[in-house]
Structure formats: C-alpha cells, structure tokens
Amino acid sequence: MSKKYNFYAGPAILPYEVMKKAQEELLDFNGIGLSVMEISHRSKDFVGVIDAAEEKIRSLMEIPGNYSIMFIQGGASLQFGMIPMNFLKGGKADYVNTGSWAKKAIKEAKLFGTVNIAGSSEDKNFSYIPGIQLSPDAKYVHVTSNETIGGIQMHTFPDTGDTPLIVDMSSDIFSRKLDVSKFAAIYAGAQKNMGPAGVTLVIMRNDLIDNGTDNLISMMSYKTYREHKSLYNTPPCFAIYLVKLVMDWLETNGGIEAMAATNNEKARILYEAIDNSSIYNGTAAVNDRSKMNVTFRIAPGELETKFVKEGAENGLIGLKGHRSVGGCRASIYNAMTLEGVKELIRFMEKFEKKNK
Ligand SMILES: *Cc1c(COP(=O)(O)O)cnc(C)c1O
C-alpha cells in the first residue's frame, strides 16, 4: 500500500500509532481475551478506559476541578439543541454567526427562546471573524471557535464577563493552549481532532449544569451525564476507547503545546505556498485564517476538480472543499504531520507549473 495523506475534514485523520495500537489490542484488550468492543460498559476494564480518558483530558487541557467532563452521543449537532434546551428557558442568548456551523446552532436555539445575533460575517460569505456586540441580558454567549467549512478561526475570544461563554470547539480542540476557565462550556464532536465519530466531548462548569432546566428527559439533561459519569446508558465504548488512545498519543508527543507549535508551522508554510502562487487564492481574511482547515480556490475554476483528482492519484486524499461552498480545503489537524503538509506543498507547486 503506498503512503496516503489524509486531508479530510471529518471524520478525519487519526494518528498512525493510535490505529496501530487499536489493531494490536482489538482481539485481546488488557490481556482479558476479549475485545474492548464486547465487554460490559460497567466492567472494571471499560470503567478504567473512560476514567483514564477523562483524567487525561483534564490534565492535557488543565481543566479546573469545578468543571465536569462528559461523553455524549448525537454529535456536536445535538449540542446545538441541548445547550438552549437546558439553558435558554425562553430568554435571550447571544450567538455569533460565523458560518455553516454557527448557523445550525442558531436555528436550534430559536426553538427555545430569542437569539440575538451578536456579530455576523454573512455579508462576506463568512470569510472573516466579525466584531461582537453583546447584549446585557443574555443567558449565554455562543461562538464557534473554528468554522471547519469556511476555514476561519477565532484567535482570541470575547470577554463576556459574568455571562457564560459557550463554544463549539469541534474542529480545533486540543490544537492550541487555552485558558479553560474563560469558558463556561466547551463541546466538540470527536471526529475532527480527537477520535472517531460517535462521541462528543462536553466540558462544562458545574454551576452552569446546576442551572439547567429540570423537566427534561434524562438523555437531554447534562445533570444525568454528570451524575452517572457518562454511564447512565451504554456509551459509545469503542469511540471513547479511541479517544483515550489519542490522549495517550498527545501526552507522549509533548501535549498541547507541542501540537500548537507544529500546527503553527504547518499552517504557516501552507498559507505561504498559497500566497506565493499565481493560481491558488486563500478564501479567508488573512488575520482570521484557520490553522486547521485551509480553504482556497484555484483559478480558473475547472482546475479545482483536476487538482482534487490528481491530488488523490498522488496519495493526497480529501482535498475537495465542502459541498456547500466548493473550492478546495486541506484539513491539517493534530495528526497530520509536517511532512504530510510538505508533500502537499510539493504537489501544489508541481500542479501550478503544469497548469498556469
Ligand atoms: C463537524 C462539525 C459539527 C457537526 O458535528 P456532528 O458531529 O456531525 O454533529 C459542528 N460544529 C463544527 C465546528 C464542526 O466542525
């Protein structure tokens, strides 16, 4: 099998070492002679996995003790609904409209109260991070730290004072160092930067959880997940196991700081290649460019299909932009190596020479 470089936006690349480890342990986990997929979620072996996953997440992100860590199903998309369902209570919330994902969050929140659009970059096709105007009576402020489709990223976060700041961090969690205490809640689907699809990580301050609406079905209430340590019902055991392996991998490889340094370098050289070329055009405002999802167009447009196809023939997979916006996109999450990005740049340069 020739070497493949995976630039898909999600589900996305997982560290090779993690896949290898999962393969080795697939049939015999912890020497028990059974797979982690076929053991009780209440067995000590699986409880060991979920506890270790939680503990490693807490230590890697330096999450303070007054926050709970929960594993929930339904993707980040369920969080779009669960957040307002628990906290809006017919009141008002500020939402920053930065793109496709923010829009979906806004749509769900409107079912439970009033949404104030505290900032929007819709006027320019979501190519930048807008200024933010907070309302005094918002129950919370919701932002999307990285818009996976548009390729824009918040490099700083608004100071919301006593108003809880809630962030969809699906596509850049674990990619850079953050002060968790600035956020009341962070949620992220695993399949971009921490594992396979099927589990969503929710990190939430306990006083926010306490404030949640009481008359909800159990599976929609954060209190249930906190009280039962994400084991109220059967959790996505195998996905959580893989998240735990990714956390091991992060630890072994220098943690978030080391990831951030490599991520900065990967993004720097790729954007530099785009800026130095005559056929590739970055779509995001320079100051708001994402270090995870690098979006660009190729002129003339017909070249984009050719680029994606020839990229794949050269082992560079998943360079097509999201179907809603077109163009090209290279997702360069933690598990993408610097070498992988250099390989992409070499291909881009060759492609440009042949096609300009
Ligand atoms: C992928 C993504 C989502 C949706 O995640 P699902 O797990 O498919 O629900 C939401 N927000 C962001 C920023 C994403 O990248």
Short mmCIF file of C-alpha atoms and ligand atoms in Angstrom, two decimals:
data_model
loop_
_atom_site.label_atom_id
_atom_site.label_comp_id
_atom_site.label_asym_id
_atom_site.label_seq_id
_atom_site.Cartn_x
_atom_site.Cartn_y
_atom_site.Cartn_z
CA MET A 1 0.00 0.00 0.00
CA SER A 2 1.51 3.36 -0.97
CA LYS A 3 1.55 6.13 1.60
CA LYS A 4 -1.67 8.15 1.83
CA TYR A 5 -2.00 11.59 3.33
CA ASN A 6 -5.47 12.22 4.74
CA PHE A 7 -6.78 15.79 4.40
CA TYR A 8 -10.46 15.01 5.04
CA ALA A 9 -12.31 17.50 7.26
CA GLY A 10 -14.14 14.87 9.29
CA PRO A 11 -14.19 12.08 10.09
CA ALA A 12 -10.54 12.83 9.80
CA ILE A 13 -7.01 11.56 10.17
CA LEU A 14 -6.10 9.67 13.33
CA PRO A 15 -2.51 9.22 14.49
CA TYR A 16 -0.94 6.14 12.91
CA GLU A 17 0.33 4.97 16.30
CA VAL A 18 -3.22 5.06 17.66
CA MET A 19 -4.60 2.94 14.83
CA LYS A 20 -1.74 0.51 15.24
CA LYS A 21 -2.32 0.20 18.97
CA ALA A 22 -6.07 -0.31 18.45
CA GLN A 23 -5.29 -3.02 15.91
CA GLU A 24 -2.91 -4.78 18.28
CA GLU A 25 -5.43 -4.73 21.12
CA LEU A 26 -8.52 -5.38 19.04
CA LEU A 27 -8.96 -9.04 19.94
CA ASP A 28 -7.42 -9.02 23.37
CA PHE A 29 -7.79 -5.93 25.49
CA ASN A 30 -5.73 -5.72 28.70
CA GLY A 31 -4.98 -9.42 28.40
CA ILE A 32 -8.59 -10.37 29.20
CA GLY A 33 -9.01 -12.33 25.98
CA LEU A 34 -11.92 -10.16 24.82
CA SER A 35 -12.23 -7.05 22.69
CA VAL A 36 -12.96 -3.71 24.32
CA MET A 37 -15.97 -3.68 21.96
CA GLU A 38 -17.60 -6.70 23.55
CA ILE A 39 -17.24 -6.07 27.27
CA SER A 40 -19.74 -4.50 29.64
CA HIS A 41 -19.57 -0.75 29.97
CA ARG A 42 -19.75 -1.41 33.72
CA SER A 43 -16.80 -3.80 33.75
CA LYS A 44 -13.71 -2.61 35.54
CA ASP A 45 -11.74 -2.74 32.30
CA PHE A 46 -14.04 -0.35 30.49
CA VAL A 47 -14.53 1.90 33.51
CA GLY A 48 -10.73 2.10 33.57
CA VAL A 49 -10.80 3.35 29.98
CA ILE A 50 -13.43 6.04 30.46
CA ASP A 51 -11.86 7.21 33.73
CA ALA A 52 -8.42 7.42 32.10
CA ALA A 53 -9.85 9.30 29.11
CA GLU A 54 -11.44 11.83 31.44
CA GLU A 55 -8.35 12.20 33.59
CA LYS A 56 -6.05 12.69 30.59
CA ILE A 57 -8.37 15.27 29.03
CA ARG A 58 -8.44 17.12 32.35
CA SER A 59 -4.68 17.09 32.65
CA LEU A 60 -3.89 17.95 29.00
CA MET A 61 -6.29 20.91 28.92
CA GLU A 62 -5.66 21.83 32.56
CA ILE A 63 -9.38 21.78 33.30
CA PRO A 64 -10.21 23.14 36.75
CA GLY A 65 -11.97 20.94 39.31
CA ASN A 66 -15.28 22.82 39.08
CA TYR A 67 -15.85 21.55 35.55
CA SER A 68 -17.41 18.23 34.56
CA ILE A 69 -16.25 16.20 31.60
CA MET A 70 -18.99 14.31 29.78
CA PHE A 71 -19.17 11.95 26.83
CA ILE A 72 -22.42 12.32 24.91
CA GLN A 73 -23.72 10.87 21.65
CA GLY A 74 -25.54 12.73 18.88
CA GLY A 75 -22.58 14.75 17.64
CA ALA A 76 -21.94 18.46 18.02
CA SER A 77 -25.28 18.83 16.24
CA LEU A 78 -27.13 17.52 19.30
CA GLN A 79 -25.28 20.10 21.40
CA PHE A 80 -26.73 22.81 19.15
CA GLY A 81 -30.09 21.79 20.62
CA MET A 82 -29.15 20.57 24.10
CA ILE A 83 -27.50 23.87 25.06
CA PRO A 84 -30.57 26.08 24.50
CA MET A 85 -32.88 23.30 25.74
CA ASN A 86 -31.07 23.34 29.07
CA PHE A 87 -30.17 27.00 29.46
CA LEU A 88 -32.27 29.34 27.34
CA LYS A 89 -35.59 28.90 29.20
CA GLY A 90 -37.47 31.32 26.96
CA GLY A 91 -34.85 34.03 27.48
CA LYS A 92 -32.30 35.53 25.17
CA ALA A 93 -28.84 34.35 24.08
CA ASP A 94 -26.12 35.98 22.01
CA TYR A 95 -24.89 34.00 19.03
CA VAL A 96 -22.00 34.91 16.76
CA ASN A 97 -22.80 33.91 13.19
CA THR A 98 -19.50 32.89 11.61
CA GLY A 99 -20.62 30.24 9.14
CA SER A 100 -22.39 26.99 8.44
CA TRP A 101 -21.96 25.54 11.91
CA ALA A 102 -22.89 28.69 13.81
CA LYS A 103 -25.99 28.95 11.62
CA LYS A 104 -27.11 25.47 12.58
CA ALA A 105 -26.62 26.28 16.26
CA ILE A 106 -28.71 29.44 15.84
CA LYS A 107 -31.51 27.54 14.13
CA GLU A 108 -31.91 25.18 17.08
CA ALA A 109 -31.65 27.92 19.72
CA LYS A 110 -34.58 29.78 18.15
CA LEU A 111 -36.83 26.89 19.22
CA PHE A 112 -36.19 27.72 22.88
CA GLY A 113 -36.01 31.50 23.10
CA THR A 114 -34.71 34.64 21.47
CA VAL A 115 -31.47 34.70 19.55
CA ASN A 116 -29.55 37.94 19.33
CA ILE A 117 -27.02 37.87 16.50
CA ALA A 118 -24.11 39.47 18.34
CA GLY A 119 -21.95 39.53 15.23
CA SER A 120 -22.07 38.12 11.72
CA SER A 121 -19.78 37.75 8.73
CA GLU A 122 -22.52 36.57 6.40
CA ASP A 123 -22.11 39.77 4.34
CA LYS A 124 -18.76 38.49 3.07
CA ASN A 125 -19.53 34.82 2.76
CA PHE A 126 -18.25 34.05 6.26
CA SER A 127 -14.68 34.82 5.26
CA TYR A 128 -13.78 36.65 8.47
CA ILE A 129 -14.45 36.76 12.23
CA PRO A 130 -16.86 39.63 12.91
CA GLY A 131 -16.79 42.16 15.73
CA ILE A 132 -19.08 41.26 18.61
CA GLN A 133 -21.77 43.36 20.28
CA LEU A 134 -23.00 41.63 23.42
CA SER A 135 -26.46 42.22 24.88
CA PRO A 136 -26.71 42.94 28.62
CA ASP A 137 -29.39 40.36 29.36
CA ALA A 138 -28.13 37.29 27.51
CA LYS A 139 -28.31 33.94 29.30
CA TYR A 140 -25.13 32.93 27.50
CA VAL A 141 -22.93 33.77 24.52
CA HIS A 142 -22.31 31.10 21.88
CA VAL A 143 -19.36 31.10 19.49
CA THR A 144 -17.76 28.64 17.06
CA SER A 145 -14.01 28.67 17.58
CA ASN A 146 -13.20 27.24 14.17
CA GLU A 147 -15.51 27.16 11.17
CA THR A 148 -14.49 23.92 9.52
CA ILE A 149 -16.20 24.72 6.22
CA GLY A 150 -15.29 28.39 5.77
CA GLY A 151 -11.77 27.98 7.14
CA ILE A 152 -11.87 30.83 9.67
CA GLN A 153 -10.80 30.63 13.30
CA MET A 154 -11.16 32.81 16.37
CA HIS A 155 -7.63 33.57 17.51
CA THR A 156 -8.97 35.44 20.52
CA PHE A 157 -12.24 35.06 22.41
CA PRO A 158 -14.61 37.78 23.60
CA ASP A 159 -14.61 38.72 27.26
CA THR A 160 -18.20 38.03 28.27
CA GLY A 161 -17.82 38.98 31.94
CA ASP A 162 -20.27 37.03 34.08
CA THR A 163 -22.25 35.79 31.10
CA PRO A 164 -21.35 32.17 30.34
CA LEU A 165 -19.32 31.77 27.16
CA ILE A 166 -20.15 28.54 25.36
CA VAL A 167 -18.03 27.38 22.46
CA ASP A 168 -18.33 24.81 19.72
CA MET A 169 -14.72 23.66 19.51
CA SER A 170 -15.34 20.63 17.31
CA SER A 171 -12.58 21.26 14.83
CA ASP A 172 -9.82 22.84 16.87
CA ILE A 173 -10.00 21.37 20.35
CA PHE A 174 -6.54 20.20 21.56
CA SER A 175 -4.88 22.22 18.78
CA ARG A 176 -3.69 25.15 20.93
CA LYS A 177 -3.34 26.15 24.53
CA LEU A 178 -6.41 27.80 26.05
CA ASP A 179 -7.45 29.00 29.47
CA VAL A 180 -10.47 26.77 30.08
CA SER A 181 -11.66 28.97 32.95
CA LYS A 182 -12.64 31.62 30.37
CA PHE A 183 -15.37 29.31 29.08
CA ALA A 184 -18.49 28.05 30.81
CA ALA A 185 -18.77 25.18 28.35
CA ILE A 186 -16.76 23.68 25.54
CA TYR A 187 -18.13 20.98 23.27
CA ALA A 188 -16.60 19.08 20.39
CA GLY A 189 -17.51 16.13 18.23
CA ALA A 190 -14.59 13.70 18.38
CA GLN A 191 -14.20 13.03 14.67
CA LYS A 192 -12.11 16.08 13.77
CA ASN A 193 -9.27 16.26 16.24
CA MET A 194 -9.63 13.58 18.90
CA GLY A 195 -11.10 10.31 17.74
CA PRO A 196 -13.67 8.62 15.54
CA ALA A 197 -17.28 9.71 15.03
CA GLY A 198 -19.81 8.66 17.64
CA VAL A 199 -18.82 10.56 20.74
CA THR A 200 -18.93 14.23 21.66
CA LEU A 201 -16.88 15.70 24.45
CA VAL A 202 -18.60 18.26 26.67
CA ILE A 203 -16.62 20.19 29.27
CA MET A 204 -18.97 22.23 31.42
CA ARG A 205 -18.73 24.33 34.56
CA ASN A 206 -20.78 22.78 37.34
CA ASP A 207 -22.75 25.91 38.19
CA LEU A 208 -23.96 26.02 34.58
CA ILE A 209 -25.05 22.38 34.76
CA ASP A 210 -26.86 23.17 38.04
CA ASN A 211 -28.78 25.89 36.21
CA GLY A 212 -30.15 23.50 33.59
CA THR A 213 -33.90 23.06 33.11
CA ASP A 214 -35.22 20.26 35.30
CA ASN A 215 -38.14 18.84 33.38
CA LEU A 216 -36.17 17.27 30.57
CA ILE A 217 -35.95 13.66 29.53
CA SER A 218 -32.86 12.12 31.14
CA MET A 219 -30.81 11.87 27.97
CA MET A 220 -31.20 15.61 27.24
CA SER A 221 -30.07 16.78 30.66
CA TYR A 222 -26.41 17.45 31.46
CA LYS A 223 -27.21 16.57 35.07
CA THR A 224 -27.75 12.96 34.03
CA TYR A 225 -24.34 12.72 32.37
CA ARG A 226 -22.60 14.35 35.32
CA GLU A 227 -24.37 12.29 37.96
CA HIS A 228 -23.72 9.00 36.17
CA LYS A 229 -20.26 9.87 34.87
CA SER A 230 -21.48 9.40 31.28
CA LEU A 231 -22.63 5.87 32.11
CA TYR A 232 -26.38 6.42 32.55
CA ASN A 233 -26.92 4.36 29.43
CA THR A 234 -24.49 2.46 27.24
CA PRO A 235 -21.95 4.97 25.96
CA PRO A 236 -20.11 4.62 22.63
CA CYS A 237 -17.46 2.44 24.27
CA PHE A 238 -15.17 1.89 21.31
CA ALA A 239 -15.15 5.58 20.35
CA ILE A 240 -14.30 6.54 23.93
CA TYR A 241 -11.53 3.93 23.95
CA LEU A 242 -10.04 5.52 20.82
CA VAL A 243 -10.29 9.00 22.34
CA LYS A 244 -8.32 7.63 25.29
CA LEU A 245 -5.65 6.33 22.92
CA VAL A 246 -5.47 9.72 21.20
CA MET A 247 -4.97 11.33 24.62
CA ASP A 248 -2.12 8.87 25.32
CA TRP A 249 -0.64 9.88 21.99
CA LEU A 250 -0.96 13.59 22.82
CA GLU A 251 0.79 13.02 26.14
CA THR A 252 3.62 11.05 24.57
CA ASN A 253 4.11 13.72 21.93
CA GLY A 254 4.53 16.73 24.14
CA GLY A 255 0.91 17.64 24.85
CA ILE A 256 -1.00 20.60 23.54
CA GLU A 257 1.95 22.99 23.47
CA ALA A 258 3.93 20.74 21.15
CA MET A 259 0.85 20.25 18.95
CA ALA A 260 0.33 24.01 18.77
CA ALA A 261 3.92 24.59 17.69
CA THR A 262 3.67 22.05 14.86
CA ASN A 263 0.21 23.30 13.91
CA ASN A 264 1.55 26.86 13.62
CA GLU A 265 4.36 25.71 11.39
CA LYS A 266 2.13 23.55 9.19
CA ALA A 267 -0.33 26.40 8.67
CA ARG A 268 2.44 28.93 8.11
CA ILE A 269 4.12 27.03 5.30
CA LEU A 270 0.86 26.07 3.61
CA TYR A 271 -0.52 29.62 3.59
CA GLU A 272 2.85 30.87 2.43
CA ALA A 273 2.70 28.47 -0.51
CA ILE A 274 -0.79 29.72 -1.34
CA ASP A 275 0.22 33.38 -1.07
CA ASN A 276 3.29 32.87 -3.23
CA SER A 277 1.41 31.19 -6.05
CA SER A 278 -0.41 32.69 -9.01
CA ILE A 279 -3.24 30.14 -9.18
CA TYR A 280 -4.19 29.43 -5.54
CA ASN A 281 -6.23 32.01 -3.64
CA GLY A 282 -6.95 31.70 0.08
CA THR A 283 -10.63 32.38 0.84
CA ALA A 284 -10.32 33.55 4.45
CA ALA A 285 -9.28 37.01 5.67
CA VAL A 286 -5.58 36.73 6.46
CA ASN A 287 -5.90 37.55 10.17
CA ASP A 288 -8.70 35.04 10.68
CA ARG A 289 -7.26 32.12 8.76
CA SER A 290 -7.82 28.73 10.31
CA LYS A 291 -4.80 26.69 11.30
CA MET A 292 -6.89 23.53 10.98
CA ASN A 293 -8.85 23.90 7.75
CA VAL A 294 -7.05 25.70 4.94
CA THR A 295 -9.55 26.79 2.29
CA PHE A 296 -8.58 28.02 -1.16
CA ARG A 297 -9.83 28.43 -4.70
CA ILE A 298 -7.97 27.77 -7.90
CA ALA A 299 -8.35 29.98 -10.94
CA PRO A 300 -9.66 29.06 -13.42
CA GLY A 301 -12.32 27.08 -11.59
CA GLU A 302 -12.18 23.95 -13.79
CA LEU A 303 -8.75 23.32 -12.35
CA GLU A 304 -10.24 22.57 -8.93
CA THR A 305 -11.73 19.23 -10.00
CA LYS A 306 -8.47 18.31 -11.66
CA PHE A 307 -6.49 19.32 -8.57
CA VAL A 308 -8.60 17.17 -6.26
CA LYS A 309 -8.42 14.20 -8.64
CA GLU A 310 -4.68 14.41 -9.28
CA GLY A 311 -4.04 15.01 -5.59
CA ALA A 312 -5.81 11.75 -4.80
CA GLU A 313 -3.80 9.95 -7.51
CA ASN A 314 -0.69 11.20 -5.71
CA GLY A 315 -1.84 9.91 -2.34
CA LEU A 316 -3.25 13.24 -1.10
CA ILE A 317 -6.82 12.38 -0.16
CA GLY A 318 -9.79 14.62 0.70
CA LEU A 319 -8.79 17.98 -0.77
CA LYS A 320 -12.27 18.87 -2.03
CA GLY A 321 -13.99 21.82 -0.35
CA HIS A 322 -17.32 21.27 1.44
CA ARG A 323 -20.16 20.72 -0.99
CA SER A 324 -21.90 23.91 0.23
CA VAL A 325 -19.02 26.23 -0.72
CA GLY A 326 -16.96 24.37 -3.33
CA GLY A 327 -13.27 25.08 -3.86
CA CYS A 328 -10.50 23.18 -2.11
CA ARG A 329 -9.73 22.52 1.51
CA ALA A 330 -6.82 20.88 3.27
CA SER A 331 -7.62 19.89 6.83
CA ILE A 332 -4.41 19.69 8.81
CA TYR A 333 -5.44 18.52 12.26
CA ASN A 334 -3.04 17.44 15.02
CA ALA A 335 -2.45 14.02 13.49
CA MET A 336 -1.33 15.46 10.13
CA THR A 337 2.45 15.54 10.12
CA LEU A 338 4.62 18.42 8.97
CA GLU A 339 5.94 16.01 6.34
CA GLY A 340 2.38 15.49 5.06
CA VAL A 341 1.90 19.22 4.60
CA LYS A 342 5.26 19.49 2.83
CA GLU A 343 4.19 16.70 0.49
CA LEU A 344 1.01 18.66 -0.29
CA ILE A 345 3.01 21.80 -0.98
CA ARG A 346 5.35 19.93 -3.34
CA PHE A 347 2.31 18.64 -5.22
CA MET A 348 0.74 22.12 -5.35
CA GLU A 349 3.92 23.58 -6.83
CA LYS A 350 4.15 20.88 -9.48
CA PHE A 351 0.45 21.27 -10.30
CA GLU A 352 0.85 25.02 -10.67
CA LYS A 353 3.81 24.69 -13.07
CA LYS A 354 1.87 22.32 -15.28
CA ASN A 355 -1.33 24.31 -15.31
CA LYS A 356 -0.57 28.00 -15.36
C1 LIG B 1 -18.30 18.83 12.17
C2 LIG B 1 -18.77 19.97 12.98
C3 LIG B 1 -20.03 19.98 13.60
C4 LIG B 1 -21.02 18.86 13.44
O1 LIG B 1 -20.62 17.73 14.07
P1 LIG B 1 -21.52 16.41 14.09
O2 LIG B 1 -20.75 15.54 14.99
O3 LIG B 1 -21.59 15.91 12.68
O4 LIG B 1 -22.85 16.77 14.61
C5 LIG B 1 -20.36 21.07 14.37
N1 LIG B 1 -19.53 22.11 14.52
C6 LIG B 1 -18.31 22.14 13.94
C7 LIG B 1 -17.42 23.32 14.15
C8 LIG B 1 -17.89 21.08 13.16
O5 LIG B 1 -16.69 21.10 12.57
#
